[in-house]
Amino acid sequence: MDWLNPENVIAVATALLGVLVSAAMLWYERRVPPRRKRIGHRVQLDTPIGSDARNGGRANVRLGLFDETPGMSDATLVLLRVENDGAQAITSDDYTARGPHGLTVEFADRTVRAIAVTQSPGADHLMEHFSAAGGLQHRDGTIHLPRVPLNRGEHFKLLVLLTGAGVGSPVTVTGGIRDGKVRPNRAATPDEKPPLFSRAARAVTVALTACVITLATIIVREDPAPPMGCARGTLTVTGSTAFAPVVRELARKYEKDCPGATVRVDARGSTAGIRGLADAGAKSGKGSVAVIALSDGPKPGGYPQLRESRIAVSLFTLVVNDEVPVKNLTLADVRRLYRGEVTNWKQLDGPDLPVLLVSRDANSGTREVFQRRVLGRNEPAQSSRDCATKDDPEAAVVRCELDSTEQVLDTVARLPGALGYSEVRAGSDLPGLHRLAIDGRGPDVDRVGESGYPYRELEYAYTYGRPPADSLTSSFLAHLSRGSGQDVIRTHGHLPCMTPEGLRVCGAG
């Protein structure tokens, strides 16, 4: 899929993010009230009940108790709703006014004649607060309300009989709430559609829409640019033959994803790779060269210009020809074999076959790890060129040296009685041989941090100095240790250092 690259993934992700954020803002605006204390109030009714035609433009029709009463010709009724329309409950202590009063209601140019109070359903407890002792008082055109505690969504209403002015005269509610406010609100009428988005929600939606449109232009291109993180040029990766299968696969993937890049893999052993990198850097005189050297274990001393990166925990294994049915060796038996004390497999309860030791050359990191982690000493001297017969008749055991892991595996699979070593992935794929456990412990990448399996080492990547951030060297290093590179490393039987378990094991060294 040509469109599946980092830029297009970001474009699609941003589009999805825009949709999700818009939906979340809509849900929030509709479902979640502001996270603060708030009292809202509104006049729900303001109507004349007297006979004065000035109140409503014409005289009211009145029956029964609304018959004429002295001094009530300009009477009006006002229904005022006071509610907790915030997100938190309001207690008596939340009111900031002095004295017993919480809120003050003023009717401009009108005089309060009578007050009736009602509460919301299920809030009968509110009524005990509306008494003169509790702070409910009125004088002229002013009503002092007590400090009424209101749970979220609770309300009470005041039905006030007034005289002195017509309907529509201002009604003002004042007071304060700690960490909140008192403000007029309104209720939507049945015919009114509430807005889908608030001002903040509209701003977020517009911004995300602009991002989506901008990034959408990246998706369809006649001449697409390389994905983000790619670099052009030529790079040589040298060193470890054990890690070469990983690097070859990642090199092919990088070249496919990043047009204009060429990654050459020249695996010739860890030590030889370190020396080649140091020589290339010294000759260039530029402070950095397009070469990466991979090493099974840390570099030898004497190369201060080389900068290391820990890539993976590499697991290695002993491999033996299938004519030898042995599946496990003790660490002591492995050391006896390489000291020449065991020359025939029947000495280890195996078949009557001579032991043939197939080893790597002196440049091999796999050999160096084997000597340091398993044998605790160097291997014996080479005694054979064809790996089958002794060139030195005084040598205790047949031992040959080969240039690569592939040669070791082919030779062990071909010669009955042959014993060698390899990195794990390569050692598990060839017919004619099988892996050996050491002290009953096998090379298990999922248990590398706890099994105590000895034949393992950190895989290092070395560069000459610090490569520029925009260079192919720096880009391929990131490709090697992160993202899909981790999947390839694990597939080949290694543990990536940048995974949570790998960070712990690689950090411990």
Coordinates of C-alpha atoms in Angstrom, one line a residue:
M1 CA 0.0 0.0 0.0
D2 CA 1.8 3.1 -1.3
W3 CA -0.2 5.5 0.7
L4 CA 0.7 3.8 4.1
N5 CA 3.5 6.1 5.2
P6 CA 4.1 8.3 8.3
E7 CA 2.7 11.5 6.7
N8 CA -0.5 9.9 5.5
V9 CA -0.9 8.1 8.8
I10 CA -0.7 11.5 10.6
A11 CA -3.2 13.0 8.2
V12 CA -5.7 10.2 8.8
A13 CA -5.1 10.2 12.5
T14 CA -5.7 14.0 12.6
A15 CA -8.9 13.6 10.7
L16 CA -10.1 11.0 13.2
L17 CA -8.9 13.1 16.0
G18 CA -11.0 16.0 14.7
V19 CA -14.1 13.9 14.5
L20 CA -13.5 12.5 18.0
V21 CA -12.8 15.9 19.6
S22 CA -15.8 17.5 18.0
A23 CA -18.0 14.7 19.2
A24 CA -16.4 14.9 22.7
M25 CA -17.0 18.7 22.8
L26 CA -20.6 18.2 21.8
W27 CA -21.1 15.5 24.4
Y28 CA -19.4 17.7 27.0
E29 CA -21.4 20.8 26.2
R30 CA -24.7 18.9 26.3
R31 CA -24.0 16.5 29.3
V32 CA -21.3 18.1 31.6
P33 CA -22.1 21.3 33.4
P34 CA -19.3 23.8 34.2
R35 CA -17.2 22.6 37.1
R36 CA -18.0 25.4 39.5
K37 CA -20.7 26.6 41.9
R38 CA -23.4 28.7 40.3
I39 CA -26.9 30.1 41.2
G40 CA -29.1 31.0 38.2
H41 CA -32.3 33.0 38.4
R42 CA -35.0 34.0 35.9
V43 CA -38.4 35.6 35.9
Q44 CA -40.9 33.0 34.7
L45 CA -44.1 35.2 35.0
D46 CA -44.8 38.9 35.3
T47 CA -48.5 39.6 34.8
P48 CA -51.0 42.3 35.8
I49 CA -53.9 41.3 38.0
G50 CA -55.4 44.8 38.8
S51 CA -57.9 46.8 36.8
D52 CA -55.5 49.5 35.8
A53 CA -55.4 49.4 32.0
R54 CA -51.9 50.9 32.0
N55 CA -50.6 47.5 33.3
G56 CA -51.4 45.6 30.2
G57 CA -52.7 48.0 27.6
R58 CA -56.3 47.2 28.5
A59 CA -58.3 46.2 31.6
N60 CA -58.0 42.6 32.8
V61 CA -60.9 40.2 33.0
R62 CA -61.2 39.2 36.7
L63 CA -63.4 36.8 38.5
G64 CA -63.8 35.6 42.1
L65 CA -60.9 36.5 44.5
F66 CA -59.5 38.8 41.8
D67 CA -62.3 41.2 42.2
E68 CA -61.4 44.7 43.0
T69 CA -59.5 45.2 46.3
P70 CA -58.7 48.6 47.6
G71 CA -55.2 49.8 46.5
M72 CA -54.7 46.9 44.1
S73 CA -55.7 48.4 40.8
D74 CA -52.0 48.3 39.7
A75 CA -51.2 44.9 41.2
T76 CA -48.9 42.5 39.4
L77 CA -47.8 38.9 40.0
V78 CA -44.1 37.9 39.5
L79 CA -42.9 34.3 39.6
L80 CA -39.1 34.2 40.2
R81 CA -37.2 30.9 39.9
V82 CA -33.9 30.5 41.8
E83 CA -31.8 27.3 41.1
N84 CA -28.5 25.6 41.4
D85 CA -27.5 25.2 37.8
G86 CA -23.8 24.5 38.4
A87 CA -21.9 21.3 39.0
Q88 CA -21.5 21.4 42.8
A89 CA -23.7 21.6 45.8
I90 CA -24.1 25.0 47.5
T91 CA -24.1 25.1 51.3
S92 CA -25.2 27.9 53.7
D93 CA -21.5 28.8 54.2
D94 CA -20.9 29.4 50.5
Y95 CA -22.9 32.7 50.5
T96 CA -20.6 35.7 50.9
A97 CA -23.2 38.3 52.1
R98 CA -23.0 39.4 55.7
G99 CA -25.7 38.5 58.2
P100 CA -28.3 35.8 57.7
H101 CA -29.2 36.9 54.2
G102 CA -27.9 35.0 51.1
L103 CA -29.5 36.8 48.1
T104 CA -31.3 40.1 47.7
V105 CA -34.2 40.6 45.1
E106 CA -35.1 44.1 44.1
F107 CA -38.3 45.1 42.2
A108 CA -37.8 48.6 40.7
D109 CA -40.6 51.0 41.4
R110 CA -42.8 48.3 42.9
T111 CA -43.7 47.4 46.5
V112 CA -43.9 43.9 47.8
R113 CA -47.3 43.0 49.2
A114 CA -47.1 39.3 49.7
I115 CA -44.7 36.3 49.1
A116 CA -45.4 32.6 48.5
V117 CA -42.5 30.1 48.3
T118 CA -42.5 26.7 46.5
Q119 CA -39.7 24.2 46.2
S120 CA -38.6 21.6 43.6
P121 CA -40.0 18.1 43.9
G122 CA -38.2 16.1 46.6
A123 CA -36.7 19.2 48.3
D124 CA -39.2 19.7 51.1
H125 CA -36.3 20.3 53.5
L126 CA -35.8 23.7 51.8
M127 CA -39.0 25.1 53.3
E128 CA -37.6 25.2 56.9
H129 CA -35.2 27.9 55.8
F130 CA -37.9 30.4 54.6
S131 CA -38.8 32.1 57.9
A132 CA -38.2 35.4 59.4
A133 CA -35.7 33.8 61.8
G134 CA -34.0 32.2 58.9
G135 CA -33.5 35.5 57.2
L136 CA -36.6 35.8 54.9
Q137 CA -37.6 39.5 55.0
H138 CA -39.1 42.1 52.7
R139 CA -39.3 45.8 52.8
D140 CA -40.7 48.2 50.2
G141 CA -39.6 46.7 46.8
T142 CA -36.8 44.5 48.3
I143 CA -36.8 40.8 49.5
H144 CA -34.0 39.4 51.5
L145 CA -33.6 35.6 51.0
P146 CA -32.0 33.3 53.5
R147 CA -28.8 31.3 53.0
V148 CA -30.6 28.4 51.3
P149 CA -28.5 25.3 50.7
L150 CA -29.1 23.9 47.2
N151 CA -28.0 20.5 45.9
R152 CA -27.1 20.3 42.2
G153 CA -30.3 20.8 40.2
E154 CA -32.5 21.9 43.1
H155 CA -34.6 25.1 42.9
F156 CA -37.2 27.2 44.6
K157 CA -39.7 29.7 43.3
L158 CA -41.0 33.0 44.7
L159 CA -44.6 34.1 43.8
V160 CA -44.6 37.8 44.7
L161 CA -47.6 40.1 44.8
L162 CA -46.6 43.7 43.9
T163 CA -48.1 47.1 43.4
G164 CA -46.8 50.5 42.3
A165 CA -45.7 49.9 38.7
G166 CA -46.6 48.0 35.6
V167 CA -45.2 44.7 34.3
G168 CA -41.7 44.6 32.9
S169 CA -40.1 46.7 35.6
P170 CA -36.6 45.5 36.2
V171 CA -36.1 42.6 38.7
T172 CA -32.6 42.3 40.0
V173 CA -31.0 39.5 42.1
T174 CA -27.7 40.2 43.8
G175 CA -25.4 38.2 46.1
G176 CA -22.2 36.3 46.0
I177 CA -21.1 32.6 46.1
R178 CA -17.6 31.6 47.1
D179 CA -15.7 30.1 44.1
G180 CA -18.8 30.7 42.0
K181 CA -21.3 33.3 40.9
V182 CA -24.9 34.4 40.8
R183 CA -26.2 35.1 37.3
P184 CA -29.4 35.4 35.2
N185 CA -30.2 32.3 33.2
R186 CA -32.9 31.3 30.8
A187 CA -34.9 28.2 29.9
A188 CA -35.2 27.2 26.2
T189 CA -38.7 27.4 24.9
P190 CA -40.3 24.3 23.2
D191 CA -39.8 25.9 19.8
E192 CA -36.2 26.9 20.4
K193 CA -33.2 24.8 19.3
P194 CA -30.2 25.1 21.6
P195 CA -26.8 25.7 19.9
L196 CA -24.8 22.5 19.2
F197 CA -21.5 24.1 20.1
S198 CA -20.3 26.8 22.5
R199 CA -17.8 29.4 21.4
A200 CA -14.8 27.3 22.7
A201 CA -16.2 24.2 20.9
R202 CA -16.6 26.0 17.7
A203 CA -13.0 27.3 17.9
V204 CA -11.6 23.8 18.4
T205 CA -13.7 22.4 15.6
V206 CA -12.6 25.1 13.2
A207 CA -8.9 24.6 14.1
L208 CA -9.1 20.9 13.7
T209 CA -10.9 21.2 10.4
A210 CA -8.1 23.5 9.1
C211 CA -5.5 20.8 10.1
V212 CA -7.5 18.1 8.4
I213 CA -7.8 20.0 5.2
T214 CA -4.1 20.9 5.2
L215 CA -2.9 17.4 5.9
A216 CA -5.4 15.9 3.5
T217 CA -3.5 17.5 0.7
I218 CA -0.5 15.3 1.6
I219 CA -2.4 12.1 1.0
V220 CA -2.8 12.2 -2.8
R221 CA 0.3 13.2 -4.7
E222 CA 1.5 12.3 -8.1
D223 CA 5.1 12.4 -6.9
P224 CA 5.1 11.5 -3.2
A225 CA 8.0 12.6 -1.1
P226 CA 9.8 10.1 1.0
P227 CA 8.2 9.3 4.4
M228 CA 9.3 11.3 7.4
G229 CA 12.5 10.0 8.9
C230 CA 14.0 8.8 5.6
A231 CA 17.3 10.0 4.2
R232 CA 19.0 9.5 0.8
G233 CA 22.5 8.3 0.1
T234 CA 24.6 5.2 0.5
L235 CA 25.3 3.4 3.8
T236 CA 27.5 0.4 4.6
V237 CA 26.6 -1.8 7.6
T238 CA 29.5 -4.1 8.5
G239 CA 30.6 -6.3 11.4
S240 CA 28.6 -9.2 13.1
T241 CA 27.7 -12.1 10.9
A242 CA 25.3 -13.3 13.6
F243 CA 23.2 -10.2 13.4
A244 CA 23.5 -10.0 9.6
P245 CA 20.1 -11.6 8.8
V246 CA 18.4 -8.9 10.9
V247 CA 20.3 -6.1 9.1
R248 CA 19.7 -7.5 5.6
E249 CA 15.9 -7.7 6.2
L250 CA 15.8 -4.2 7.6
A251 CA 18.0 -2.8 4.8
R252 CA 15.6 -4.2 2.2
K253 CA 12.6 -2.7 4.0
Y254 CA 14.3 0.7 4.4
E255 CA 15.3 0.9 0.7
K256 CA 11.7 0.0 -0.2
D257 CA 10.2 2.6 2.1
C258 CA 12.8 5.3 1.4
P259 CA 13.5 5.8 -2.3
G260 CA 17.0 7.1 -2.9
A261 CA 18.6 5.2 -0.1
T262 CA 21.1 2.3 -0.6
V263 CA 22.1 0.2 2.4
R264 CA 25.0 -2.3 1.8
V265 CA 25.5 -5.2 4.3
D266 CA 29.1 -6.4 4.5
A267 CA 29.2 -8.8 7.4
R268 CA 32.7 -9.9 8.1
G269 CA 32.9 -10.4 11.9
S270 CA 32.6 -8.0 14.8
T271 CA 36.3 -7.3 15.3
A272 CA 36.9 -6.8 11.6
G273 CA 33.9 -4.5 11.4
I274 CA 35.1 -2.3 14.2
R275 CA 38.6 -2.0 12.6
G276 CA 37.1 -1.2 9.2
L277 CA 34.9 1.5 10.7
A278 CA 37.9 3.1 12.6
D279 CA 40.0 3.0 9.4
A280 CA 37.3 4.6 7.3
G281 CA 36.8 7.4 9.8
A282 CA 40.5 8.1 10.1
K283 CA 40.9 8.3 6.4
S284 CA 37.9 10.5 5.8
G285 CA 38.9 13.2 8.2
K286 CA 35.3 14.4 8.3
G287 CA 34.4 13.4 11.8
S288 CA 31.6 11.1 10.5
V289 CA 31.4 8.4 7.8
A290 CA 28.4 6.5 6.3
V291 CA 29.4 3.3 8.0
I292 CA 27.8 1.4 10.9
A293 CA 29.7 -1.5 12.6
L294 CA 27.7 -4.1 14.5
S295 CA 29.4 -6.0 17.3
D296 CA 28.5 -9.0 19.4
G297 CA 29.5 -7.4 22.7
P298 CA 31.4 -4.2 23.4
K299 CA 34.3 -3.0 21.1
P300 CA 37.9 -3.7 22.1
G301 CA 39.8 -0.9 23.8
G302 CA 41.7 1.7 21.8
Y303 CA 38.9 3.2 19.6
P304 CA 37.9 6.3 21.5
Q305 CA 36.3 7.9 18.4
L306 CA 33.6 5.2 18.1
R307 CA 30.2 6.0 19.6
E308 CA 28.0 3.1 20.7
S309 CA 24.3 2.4 20.7
R310 CA 22.8 -0.7 22.4
I311 CA 20.5 -2.4 19.9
A312 CA 19.4 -5.8 21.2
V313 CA 20.2 -8.8 23.5
S314 CA 21.5 -11.5 21.2
L315 CA 21.1 -15.1 22.1
F316 CA 23.5 -17.7 20.9
T317 CA 23.4 -21.5 21.0
L318 CA 25.5 -24.6 20.7
V319 CA 24.6 -26.7 17.7
V320 CA 25.4 -30.4 17.1
N321 CA 24.9 -32.8 14.2
D322 CA 21.7 -34.8 14.4
E323 CA 23.8 -38.1 14.5
V324 CA 24.5 -37.1 18.1
P325 CA 21.1 -37.4 20.0
V326 CA 22.4 -35.4 23.0
K327 CA 20.0 -32.5 23.9
N328 CA 21.7 -31.0 27.0
L329 CA 25.2 -30.5 28.2
T330 CA 26.4 -29.2 31.6
L331 CA 28.6 -26.2 31.6
A332 CA 31.4 -28.4 32.9
D333 CA 31.0 -30.8 30.0
V334 CA 31.1 -28.0 27.5
R335 CA 34.4 -26.8 29.0
R336 CA 35.8 -30.4 29.0
L337 CA 35.0 -30.7 25.3
Y338 CA 36.9 -27.5 24.4
R339 CA 39.9 -28.5 26.6
G340 CA 40.2 -31.7 24.6
E341 CA 39.3 -33.9 27.6
V342 CA 36.3 -35.4 25.7
T343 CA 37.3 -36.7 22.3
N344 CA 34.4 -39.1 21.6
W345 CA 30.7 -38.6 22.2
K346 CA 30.4 -42.0 24.0
Q347 CA 32.2 -40.4 26.9
L348 CA 29.0 -38.3 27.3
D349 CA 26.6 -41.2 26.9
G350 CA 26.4 -40.4 23.1
P351 CA 27.2 -42.5 20.0
D352 CA 30.7 -43.8 19.1
L353 CA 31.6 -40.7 17.1
P354 CA 34.7 -38.6 17.4
V355 CA 34.1 -35.0 18.5
L356 CA 34.7 -32.4 15.8
L357 CA 34.8 -28.8 17.0
V358 CA 33.7 -26.3 14.3
S359 CA 34.6 -22.8 15.4
R360 CA 34.7 -19.3 14.1
D361 CA 37.8 -17.3 13.2
A362 CA 39.5 -14.8 15.5
N363 CA 37.5 -11.8 14.1
S364 CA 34.2 -13.3 15.2
G365 CA 32.1 -11.7 18.0
T366 CA 30.1 -14.9 18.4
R367 CA 33.4 -16.7 19.2
E368 CA 34.5 -14.0 21.6
V369 CA 31.2 -14.1 23.4
F370 CA 31.4 -17.9 23.6
Q371 CA 34.9 -17.7 25.1
R372 CA 34.0 -15.1 27.6
R373 CA 30.5 -16.1 28.6
V374 CA 30.7 -20.0 28.4
L375 CA 34.3 -21.2 28.4
G376 CA 35.8 -18.6 30.6
R377 CA 39.0 -19.0 28.5
N378 CA 40.2 -19.1 24.9
E379 CA 39.4 -22.0 22.6
P380 CA 42.3 -24.4 21.8
A381 CA 44.5 -24.0 18.7
Q382 CA 43.2 -24.9 15.3
S383 CA 44.2 -28.4 14.4
S384 CA 42.3 -29.0 11.1
R385 CA 41.6 -27.3 7.8
D386 CA 38.8 -29.5 6.6
C387 CA 37.1 -29.9 10.0
A388 CA 37.2 -33.7 9.6
T389 CA 40.8 -34.8 10.1
K390 CA 43.7 -33.6 12.2
D391 CA 46.6 -31.6 10.6
D392 CA 48.4 -31.8 13.9
P393 CA 48.6 -35.4 15.1
E394 CA 49.5 -34.2 18.7
A395 CA 46.3 -32.2 19.0
A396 CA 43.8 -33.6 21.5
V397 CA 40.8 -32.9 19.4
V398 CA 39.8 -32.0 15.8
R399 CA 39.1 -28.2 15.7
C400 CA 38.7 -26.0 12.6
E401 CA 38.0 -22.3 12.1
L402 CA 35.6 -20.8 9.5
D403 CA 34.8 -17.3 8.3
S404 CA 31.0 -17.0 8.9
T405 CA 28.0 -18.4 10.8
E406 CA 26.6 -19.9 7.6
Q407 CA 29.8 -21.9 7.0
V408 CA 29.7 -23.2 10.6
L409 CA 26.1 -24.3 10.3
D410 CA 26.6 -26.0 6.9
T411 CA 29.7 -27.9 8.2
V412 CA 28.0 -29.1 11.5
A413 CA 25.0 -30.3 9.5
R414 CA 27.3 -32.2 7.1
L415 CA 29.8 -33.9 9.5
P416 CA 28.5 -36.6 12.0
G417 CA 29.9 -35.8 15.5
A418 CA 30.4 -32.1 14.7
L419 CA 29.8 -29.4 17.4
G420 CA 29.6 -25.7 16.8
Y421 CA 27.9 -22.5 17.8
S422 CA 25.6 -19.9 16.2
E423 CA 23.2 -17.1 16.9
V424 CA 19.8 -18.6 17.7
R425 CA 17.7 -17.9 14.6
A426 CA 20.1 -19.3 12.1
G427 CA 20.7 -22.3 14.4
S428 CA 17.1 -23.3 14.4
D429 CA 16.4 -23.3 10.6
L430 CA 18.8 -25.8 9.1
P431 CA 18.2 -29.5 8.7
G432 CA 20.8 -31.9 10.0
L433 CA 21.6 -30.3 13.3
H434 CA 19.8 -29.3 16.5
R435 CA 20.4 -26.9 19.4
L436 CA 21.8 -27.9 22.8
A437 CA 20.7 -26.6 26.2
I438 CA 23.3 -25.7 28.8
D439 CA 22.6 -26.9 32.3
G440 CA 19.0 -27.5 31.2
R441 CA 18.5 -23.9 30.1
G442 CA 17.7 -23.0 26.5
P443 CA 18.0 -19.7 24.6
D444 CA 14.5 -18.4 25.2
V445 CA 14.1 -14.7 24.2
D446 CA 10.9 -14.4 26.3
R447 CA 12.8 -15.4 29.5
V448 CA 16.2 -13.9 28.8
G449 CA 16.1 -11.6 31.8
E450 CA 15.4 -14.4 34.3
S451 CA 16.6 -17.7 33.0
G452 CA 20.3 -17.3 33.7
Y453 CA 21.1 -18.7 30.2
P454 CA 24.9 -17.9 29.8
Y455 CA 25.4 -17.8 26.1
R456 CA 24.1 -14.3 25.4
E457 CA 25.4 -10.8 24.7
L458 CA 24.4 -7.3 23.9
E459 CA 24.5 -6.3 20.3
Y460 CA 26.1 -2.9 19.8
A461 CA 26.0 -0.5 16.8
Y462 CA 29.0 1.7 16.4
T463 CA 29.5 4.9 14.4
Y464 CA 32.5 7.1 13.9
G465 CA 31.6 10.0 16.1
R466 CA 28.0 11.3 16.3
P467 CA 26.4 11.2 12.8
P468 CA 24.4 14.3 11.7
A469 CA 20.7 14.1 12.6
D470 CA 19.6 14.3 9.0
S471 CA 22.1 11.7 7.7
L472 CA 21.3 8.2 6.4
T473 CA 23.5 6.8 9.2
S474 CA 21.3 8.4 11.9
S475 CA 18.1 7.5 10.1
F476 CA 19.0 3.9 9.7
L477 CA 20.1 3.6 13.4
A478 CA 16.6 4.8 14.4
H479 CA 15.0 2.4 11.9
L480 CA 17.1 -0.4 13.4
S481 CA 16.1 0.1 17.0
R482 CA 12.6 1.5 16.9
G483 CA 9.2 0.8 15.3
S484 CA 9.1 -2.1 12.8
G485 CA 12.8 -2.7 13.5
Q486 CA 11.9 -4.1 16.9
D487 CA 9.5 -6.6 15.3
V488 CA 12.2 -7.8 12.9
I489 CA 14.8 -8.1 15.7
R490 CA 12.4 -10.2 17.8
T491 CA 11.5 -12.4 14.8
H492 CA 15.1 -13.4 14.4
G493 CA 15.4 -14.5 18.1
H494 CA 16.8 -11.3 19.7
L495 CA 15.3 -9.0 22.3
P496 CA 15.2 -5.3 21.3
C497 CA 16.8 -3.0 23.8
M498 CA 14.0 -0.3 23.3
T499 CA 11.2 -2.6 24.6
P500 CA 10.3 -2.4 28.4
E501 CA 12.0 -5.8 29.2
G502 CA 14.9 -5.0 26.9
L503 CA 15.6 -1.6 28.6
R504 CA 16.0 -3.5 31.9
V505 CA 18.3 -6.2 30.5
C506 CA 20.3 -3.9 28.2
G507 CA 20.7 -1.4 31.0
A508 CA 22.2 -4.1 33.3
G509 CA 24.8 -4.9 30.6

